[in-house]
Coordinates of C-alpha atoms in Angstrom, one line a residue:
M1 CA 0.4 0.1 0.3
K2 CA 2.7 2.6 0.8
K3 CA 4.4 1.6 -2.3
Y4 CA 1.6 2.8 -4.3
I5 CA 0.9 5.9 -2.1
L6 CA 4.7 7.0 -3.1
M7 CA 3.8 6.6 -6.7
L8 CA 0.8 8.9 -6.4
V9 CA 2.7 11.7 -4.1
A10 CA 5.6 11.4 -7.5
A11 CA 2.7 11.6 -9.9
C12 CA 1.5 14.5 -8.0
Q13 CA 4.4 16.1 -8.2
G14 CA 5.1 15.8 -11.7
L15 CA 1.9 17.2 -12.7
A16 CA 3.5 20.7 -14.4
M17 CA 5.5 18.2 -16.6
M18 CA 2.4 16.1 -17.7
A19 CA 0.1 19.3 -18.2
Q20 CA 2.6 20.1 -21.2
S21 CA 1.7 18.3 -24.3
P22 CA 0.5 15.0 -24.9
M23 CA -2.5 15.7 -22.3
Y24 CA -2.4 13.6 -19.3
K25 CA -6.2 12.9 -17.6
M26 CA -6.1 11.3 -13.9
K27 CA -8.3 9.4 -12.4
L28 CA -8.8 8.7 -8.9
T29 CA -11.0 5.9 -7.8
Q30 CA -12.3 5.6 -4.0
K31 CA -13.1 2.5 -2.0
D32 CA -16.9 2.7 -2.7
G33 CA -16.0 2.6 -6.8
S34 CA -16.6 6.3 -7.0
K35 CA -14.5 7.9 -9.4
I36 CA -12.6 11.3 -9.7
C37 CA -11.6 12.7 -12.6
A38 CA -10.0 15.7 -14.0
L39 CA -7.7 16.7 -17.1
T40 CA -4.6 17.9 -15.7
E41 CA -4.1 21.2 -16.9
D42 CA -6.9 22.4 -15.2
I43 CA -4.7 20.8 -12.0
E44 CA -3.8 23.9 -9.9
S45 CA -2.5 22.7 -7.0
I46 CA -2.8 18.9 -5.1
E47 CA -2.1 19.3 -1.4
F48 CA -1.8 16.3 1.0
F49 CA -2.7 17.4 5.2
K50 CA -2.9 15.0 8.0
V51 CA -5.9 13.8 9.1
G52 CA -7.0 14.7 13.0
K53 CA -7.7 17.1 15.2
V54 CA -6.6 20.6 14.7
Q55 CA -5.4 23.2 16.6
V56 CA -4.7 27.2 16.8
E57 CA -1.0 27.9 17.1
I58 CA -0.6 30.9 19.8
S59 CA 2.1 33.7 19.5
E60 CA 3.3 37.2 20.7
R61 CA 3.8 39.3 17.9
Y62 CA 3.9 42.7 19.9
K63 CA 2.6 44.5 23.3
T64 CA 2.1 47.9 24.9
S65 CA 1.2 48.7 28.2
T66 CA -2.1 48.5 27.0
S67 CA -1.8 46.1 23.9
L68 CA -1.6 42.6 23.0
G69 CA -0.6 41.2 19.4
V70 CA -0.6 38.3 19.0
N71 CA -0.8 35.4 15.6
L72 CA -3.7 33.5 15.9
D73 CA -1.8 30.6 13.3
I74 CA -4.3 27.4 11.9
E75 CA -3.2 24.8 9.4
I76 CA -4.6 24.0 6.0
N77 CA -6.6 21.3 7.6
A78 CA -8.9 23.8 9.8
S79 CA -11.7 25.8 8.2
Q80 CA -12.1 28.0 10.8
L81 CA -10.7 29.5 14.3
K82 CA -12.3 31.2 17.0
A83 CA -10.5 32.9 20.3
V84 CA -11.9 35.6 22.8
L85 CA -9.1 37.3 25.6
V86 CA -9.8 37.2 29.6
P87 CA -7.6 38.6 32.4
A88 CA -5.8 35.6 33.3
S89 CA -7.4 35.7 37.4
Q90 CA -10.7 34.7 35.5
T91 CA -11.1 30.9 35.3
I92 CA -13.2 29.1 32.8
S93 CA -14.4 26.1 33.4
D94 CA -15.7 25.3 29.9
P95 CA -13.1 27.1 27.3
K96 CA -15.3 25.6 24.1
T97 CA -18.3 26.8 25.2
Y98 CA -17.0 29.8 26.5
I99 CA -14.8 31.1 22.8
E100 CA -18.9 29.9 21.0
E101 CA -20.4 32.4 22.7
N102 CA -18.1 35.1 23.3
A103 CA -15.3 34.7 20.8
T104 CA -13.5 38.5 19.6
V105 CA -12.4 36.4 16.6
D106 CA -13.6 34.4 14.1
S107 CA -12.0 33.9 11.1
K108 CA -11.2 30.8 8.4
V109 CA -7.4 32.2 8.0
S110 CA -4.8 32.8 10.1
Y111 CA -5.4 36.0 12.1
K112 CA -3.0 38.4 13.7
K113 CA -5.1 40.1 16.4
A114 CA -4.5 43.4 18.6
F115 CA -6.2 43.3 22.0
D116 CA -6.2 46.8 22.7
F117 CA -7.4 49.3 25.8
L118 CA -5.7 46.5 28.2
T119 CA -4.8 47.5 31.6
P120 CA -0.9 47.9 31.8
E121 CA 1.3 45.3 33.7
T122 CA -1.7 42.7 33.7
E123 CA -1.7 39.2 32.9
Y124 CA -4.4 38.3 30.1
T125 CA -5.1 34.9 28.8
V126 CA -5.9 34.0 24.9
Y127 CA -8.1 31.0 24.5
A128 CA -8.1 29.8 20.8
M129 CA -9.8 26.9 18.9
A130 CA -9.5 25.3 15.5
Y131 CA -12.5 23.6 13.6
D132 CA -11.6 20.3 11.6
M133 CA -12.9 20.2 7.9
D134 CA -16.3 19.1 8.7
G135 CA -16.8 22.1 10.8
K136 CA -16.4 20.0 14.0
P137 CA -14.7 22.1 17.5
S138 CA -11.5 20.2 17.8
E139 CA -9.2 21.5 20.4
V140 CA -8.7 24.3 22.7
T141 CA -5.3 25.8 22.8
Q142 CA -4.3 29.0 25.3
K143 CA -1.5 30.9 26.5
T144 CA -1.0 33.9 28.8
F145 CA 0.8 37.4 28.0
K146 CA 1.4 40.5 30.2
T147 CA 0.9 43.8 28.8
G148 CA 3.9 45.9 29.4
K149 CA 5.2 49.1 31.2
V150 CA 3.9 52.7 30.6
E151 CA 7.4 53.9 30.1
D152 CA 8.5 51.0 27.4
D153 CA 5.2 51.5 24.7
P154 CA 7.6 53.5 21.7
F155 CA 5.6 56.6 21.6
K156 CA 3.6 59.0 24.2
V157 CA 0.8 60.4 22.4
E158 CA -0.9 63.8 23.8
A159 CA -4.6 64.6 22.5
K160 CA -5.3 68.2 22.7
N161 CA -8.5 71.0 20.8
I162 CA -10.7 67.8 20.6
R163 CA -13.8 68.9 19.2
T164 CA -17.4 67.6 17.6
T165 CA -15.6 66.3 14.5
K166 CA -11.8 67.6 14.9
L167 CA -9.2 67.1 17.2
D168 CA -5.3 67.9 17.9
Y169 CA -2.7 65.7 19.3
V170 CA 1.4 65.5 19.4
V171 CA 3.2 62.5 19.0
T172 CA 6.9 61.8 20.6
P173 CA 9.2 59.0 20.1
K174 CA 11.0 57.9 22.5
D175 CA 13.7 56.8 19.9
P176 CA 14.1 60.1 18.7
N177 CA 15.6 58.0 15.3
V178 CA 12.5 56.0 14.8
K179 CA 10.5 56.5 11.9
Y180 CA 6.9 56.1 11.7
F181 CA 3.2 56.7 10.8
T182 CA 0.3 58.3 12.5
I183 CA -3.1 58.3 11.7
C184 CA -6.4 59.2 14.2
E185 CA -9.4 57.1 12.4
N186 CA -13.0 56.4 14.1
L187 CA -12.5 53.0 16.2
K188 CA -14.9 51.3 14.1
K189 CA -12.8 52.1 11.1
Y190 CA -10.0 50.8 12.6
L191 CA -11.0 47.9 13.2
Q192 CA -13.3 47.1 9.9
D193 CA -9.0 48.6 8.6
C194 CA -8.0 45.2 10.2
D195 CA -10.0 43.2 8.4
E196 CA -10.1 45.2 5.1
A197 CA -9.4 42.9 1.9
D198 CA -6.5 40.4 2.8
G199 CA -5.8 41.9 6.2
A200 CA -6.6 39.4 8.4
G201 CA -7.0 41.6 11.4
D202 CA -3.5 43.1 10.4
V203 CA -4.1 46.8 9.9
V204 CA -0.4 46.9 8.8
K205 CA -1.6 45.3 5.3
H206 CA -4.4 47.7 4.9
F207 CA -2.1 50.8 5.2
I208 CA 0.6 48.9 2.4
A209 CA -2.6 48.8 0.3
M210 CA -3.8 51.8 0.4
W211 CA 0.0 53.4 0.0
K212 CA 0.3 50.8 -3.5
A213 CA -3.3 52.3 -3.9
F214 CA -2.5 55.9 -4.0
G215 CA 1.4 55.5 -5.2
G216 CA -0.2 53.8 -8.3
M217 CA -2.6 57.0 -9.1
C218 CA 0.8 59.3 -8.7
G219 CA 3.0 57.0 -11.0
I220 CA 5.0 56.0 -8.0
T221 CA 5.6 53.2 -5.9
W222 CA 4.2 52.1 -2.5
Q223 CA 7.4 52.5 -1.1
E224 CA 8.0 55.8 -2.2
M225 CA 4.2 56.5 -1.4
L226 CA 5.2 55.3 2.3
K227 CA 8.4 57.3 2.7
Q228 CA 6.1 60.5 2.4
D229 CA 4.1 59.7 5.0
L230 CA 7.0 58.9 7.2
K231 CA 7.8 60.8 10.3
Q232 CA 10.7 61.1 12.7
G233 CA 10.5 63.0 15.9
V234 CA 7.9 65.1 17.7
Y235 CA 5.4 64.9 15.6
D236 CA 2.1 67.7 15.7
T237 CA -1.1 67.7 13.7
E238 CA -1.8 71.5 14.5
A239 CA 1.5 72.4 13.4
D240 CA 1.6 70.4 10.8
N241 CA -1.4 72.0 9.3
N242 CA -2.8 68.3 9.0
T243 CA -5.7 68.4 11.9
P244 CA -8.0 65.5 11.2
Q245 CA -11.8 66.4 10.2
S246 CA -13.5 63.6 9.4
L247 CA -14.8 62.3 12.8
F248 CA -17.9 61.1 14.1
W249 CA -19.2 63.6 17.3
D250 CA -19.4 62.6 20.5
N251 CA -17.1 59.2 19.7
D252 CA -14.3 56.7 20.3
C253 CA -11.8 57.3 18.1
A254 CA -8.1 55.2 17.7
I255 CA -5.0 57.3 17.5
I256 CA -2.5 54.4 15.6
T257 CA 0.9 55.1 16.0
F258 CA 3.6 52.2 14.8
G259 CA 7.4 51.9 13.3
I260 CA 7.8 51.1 10.0
N261 CA 10.9 50.3 7.9
E262 CA 10.4 51.3 3.5
N263 CA 10.0 47.5 3.3
G264 CA 6.8 47.8 5.3
E265 CA 8.2 46.2 8.3
L266 CA 7.0 47.0 12.0
T267 CA 9.8 48.1 13.5
T268 CA 7.8 49.2 16.6
P269 CA 4.6 47.6 18.0
I270 CA 1.5 49.2 17.0
Q271 CA 0.4 51.5 19.5
I272 CA -3.0 52.7 20.0
D273 CA -4.4 55.5 22.1
P274 CA -8.0 56.3 22.5
V275 CA -9.4 59.5 22.5
R276 CA -13.2 60.6 22.4
T277 CA -14.3 63.5 20.6
K278 CA -17.2 66.0 21.7
A279 CA -20.7 65.6 22.0
P280 CA -22.7 68.5 20.2
E281 CA -24.1 71.5 23.0
K282 CA -27.6 71.6 22.1
S283 CA -28.7 74.9 20.3
D284 CA -32.1 76.2 20.8
M285 CA -32.3 78.3 17.1
T286 CA -35.2 77.6 15.2
I287 CA -34.7 77.2 11.8
K288 CA -38.2 77.8 9.2
L289 CA -38.2 76.4 6.0
T290 CA -40.1 77.5 2.9
L291 CA -40.6 76.3 -0.9
V292 CA -40.5 79.1 -2.6
T293 CA -39.6 77.5 -6.2
N294 CA -39.7 74.2 -7.5
E295 CA -39.0 74.0 -11.3
W296 CA -36.8 71.4 -12.7
R297 CA -32.8 72.1 -11.8
N298 CA -34.7 75.2 -10.0
V299 CA -35.3 74.1 -6.7
V300 CA -34.9 77.2 -4.4
I301 CA -35.7 77.0 -0.6
K302 CA -36.1 79.7 2.1
A303 CA -34.3 79.3 5.8
E304 CA -35.6 81.8 8.1
V305 CA -33.6 81.4 11.4
S306 CA -33.8 82.9 14.5
D307 CA -30.0 83.5 15.1
E308 CA -28.9 84.9 12.3
D309 CA -24.6 84.2 13.7
H310 CA -25.2 80.5 14.7
P311 CA -24.3 78.6 11.9
Y312 CA -26.4 76.1 10.0
Y313 CA -26.8 73.3 7.4
I314 CA -29.0 72.2 5.0
T315 CA -29.2 69.7 2.2
A316 CA -32.2 68.0 0.2
Q317 CA -31.9 64.4 -0.7
P318 CA -34.1 61.8 -3.6
E319 CA -35.7 59.3 -1.3
S320 CA -34.7 57.1 -3.0
L321 CA -31.2 57.7 -1.7
L322 CA -32.3 57.5 2.1
N323 CA -33.5 53.8 2.3
G324 CA -35.1 54.2 5.0
R325 CA -33.1 55.5 7.5
T326 CA -34.3 57.8 10.5
D327 CA -33.2 61.0 11.3
D328 CA -30.3 59.7 13.2
E329 CA -28.7 57.4 10.4
V330 CA -29.5 60.4 7.6
A331 CA -26.7 62.8 10.1
L332 CA -24.2 60.0 9.6
W333 CA -24.8 59.2 6.1
I334 CA -24.7 63.2 5.5
F335 CA -22.1 64.2 8.0
N336 CA -20.1 61.1 7.4
N337 CA -18.4 62.8 4.0
G338 CA -15.5 64.9 5.6
D339 CA -15.2 68.2 7.5
M340 CA -19.1 69.6 7.2
S341 CA -18.0 73.2 8.8
D342 CA -17.3 74.7 5.6
Y343 CA -20.8 73.9 4.1
T344 CA -22.9 75.6 6.7
R345 CA -24.0 78.9 6.5
T346 CA -25.6 81.4 8.7
G347 CA -28.5 84.2 8.6
S348 CA -31.8 83.7 6.7
Q349 CA -31.4 83.1 2.8
E350 CA -32.8 81.3 -0.1
W351 CA -30.7 78.4 -0.7
T352 CA -30.9 77.2 -4.9
F353 CA -31.0 73.5 -5.2
R354 CA -29.9 71.9 -9.2
S355 CA -32.3 68.8 -8.8
R356 CA -31.7 65.7 -10.6
Y357 CA -34.3 63.1 -10.1
G358 CA -37.5 63.9 -11.9
G359 CA -40.9 62.9 -10.6
E360 CA -39.4 61.8 -7.1
V361 CA -40.1 63.1 -3.8
Y362 CA -37.3 65.1 -1.5
H363 CA -36.3 65.6 1.8
V364 CA -34.9 68.9 2.8
Y365 CA -32.9 68.8 5.8
A366 CA -31.7 71.8 8.6
W367 CA -29.6 71.2 11.4
P368 CA -28.6 73.9 13.5
M369 CA -24.8 72.9 13.7
D370 CA -22.0 72.8 16.3
G371 CA -19.0 72.7 14.5
G372 CA -19.4 70.0 12.1
A373 CA -21.7 68.2 14.0
P374 CA -25.6 68.4 14.1
A375 CA -26.3 70.6 17.5
G376 CA -30.2 69.8 17.3
D377 CA -33.0 67.7 15.7
P378 CA -33.5 68.2 11.9
V379 CA -36.2 70.9 11.0
K380 CA -37.8 69.1 7.8
I381 CA -39.9 69.5 4.9
E382 CA -40.8 67.4 1.5
F383 CA -42.3 67.8 -1.9
T384 CA -42.2 66.4 -5.5
L385 CA -39.8 67.4 -8.1
P386 CA -41.4 67.6 -11.5
E387 CA -40.3 65.8 -14.3
G388 CA -37.7 67.4 -16.3
P389 CA -35.7 66.9 -19.9
F390 CA -32.4 64.7 -19.2

């Protein structure tokens, strides 16, 4: 039997030659009599892997005082992994059930997980479980790590000028010679960035993909684009005139900072510093909206406000684009397109809207503003736009 297995392995290794002229077909006959046939030129690869229990290999990638970066690796014969982190002082009597119910990692491939916002100098245990090719849970592995000291973190990050949708921050590297990248994002977006495309938890892959895209647009390599984003020494977003301006109001954000070389390799841990934007101050300004003109490509809306100096924002949206959103969801959707403070207006005035969707219901929203955020409930009117020429 071993002889035939070795012959099969040898045949598989020779597929590259067999795929050349003349053409060959491979046939496998199973014990139940069924057969599997394929042309060798249609076979990209054949893989052998052991049958049996599968497990997750856990190893440390990096650590800071508040983050643990771990590698969660599975072999090709595992179809899925799940993992969770708990304080080492917490007793888990049934790890399989606990992982199933509380997993913060659920991936079909090996994964690089950053457990952030932890307590300095504290032990935590990672529990991970692999699933076999039939989707059945197999072995649970666990490993305990300890977060570092604050004084050992690679960067000192201080937020300032915190507003509703903007803030500034200063990064001071412990090593003045280290080159690093830093950015401030909404926390939800940061987590999405980690999993974007084939990132599998690795936010560095996300940024390399970004540099590749921008470099391609500019006709330069991604390494050259990366160089333009690298900082060295103390970096102040305010002094650099590079204030992050598209943050959500009253929302958790993450300042992401890591040392990286020109080949895209980490030279420091990925440091995540939390910061929260301010909630808008409620405005008692009243806004009255009146539809003055309703013509194709010429809609005029009059806004009368009780406070001529307080900023407000006005927009008209076709019903088909609103997709049944609530007022709060519409606000997030509208203000998710960048810093809206530059588009606000003050004082009572008429506003001309160049409409596009004839025959459709439009909803007009007007919000009092605080910075780039809505400072109250919207005032709304609606109208049906007359049909017009294309």
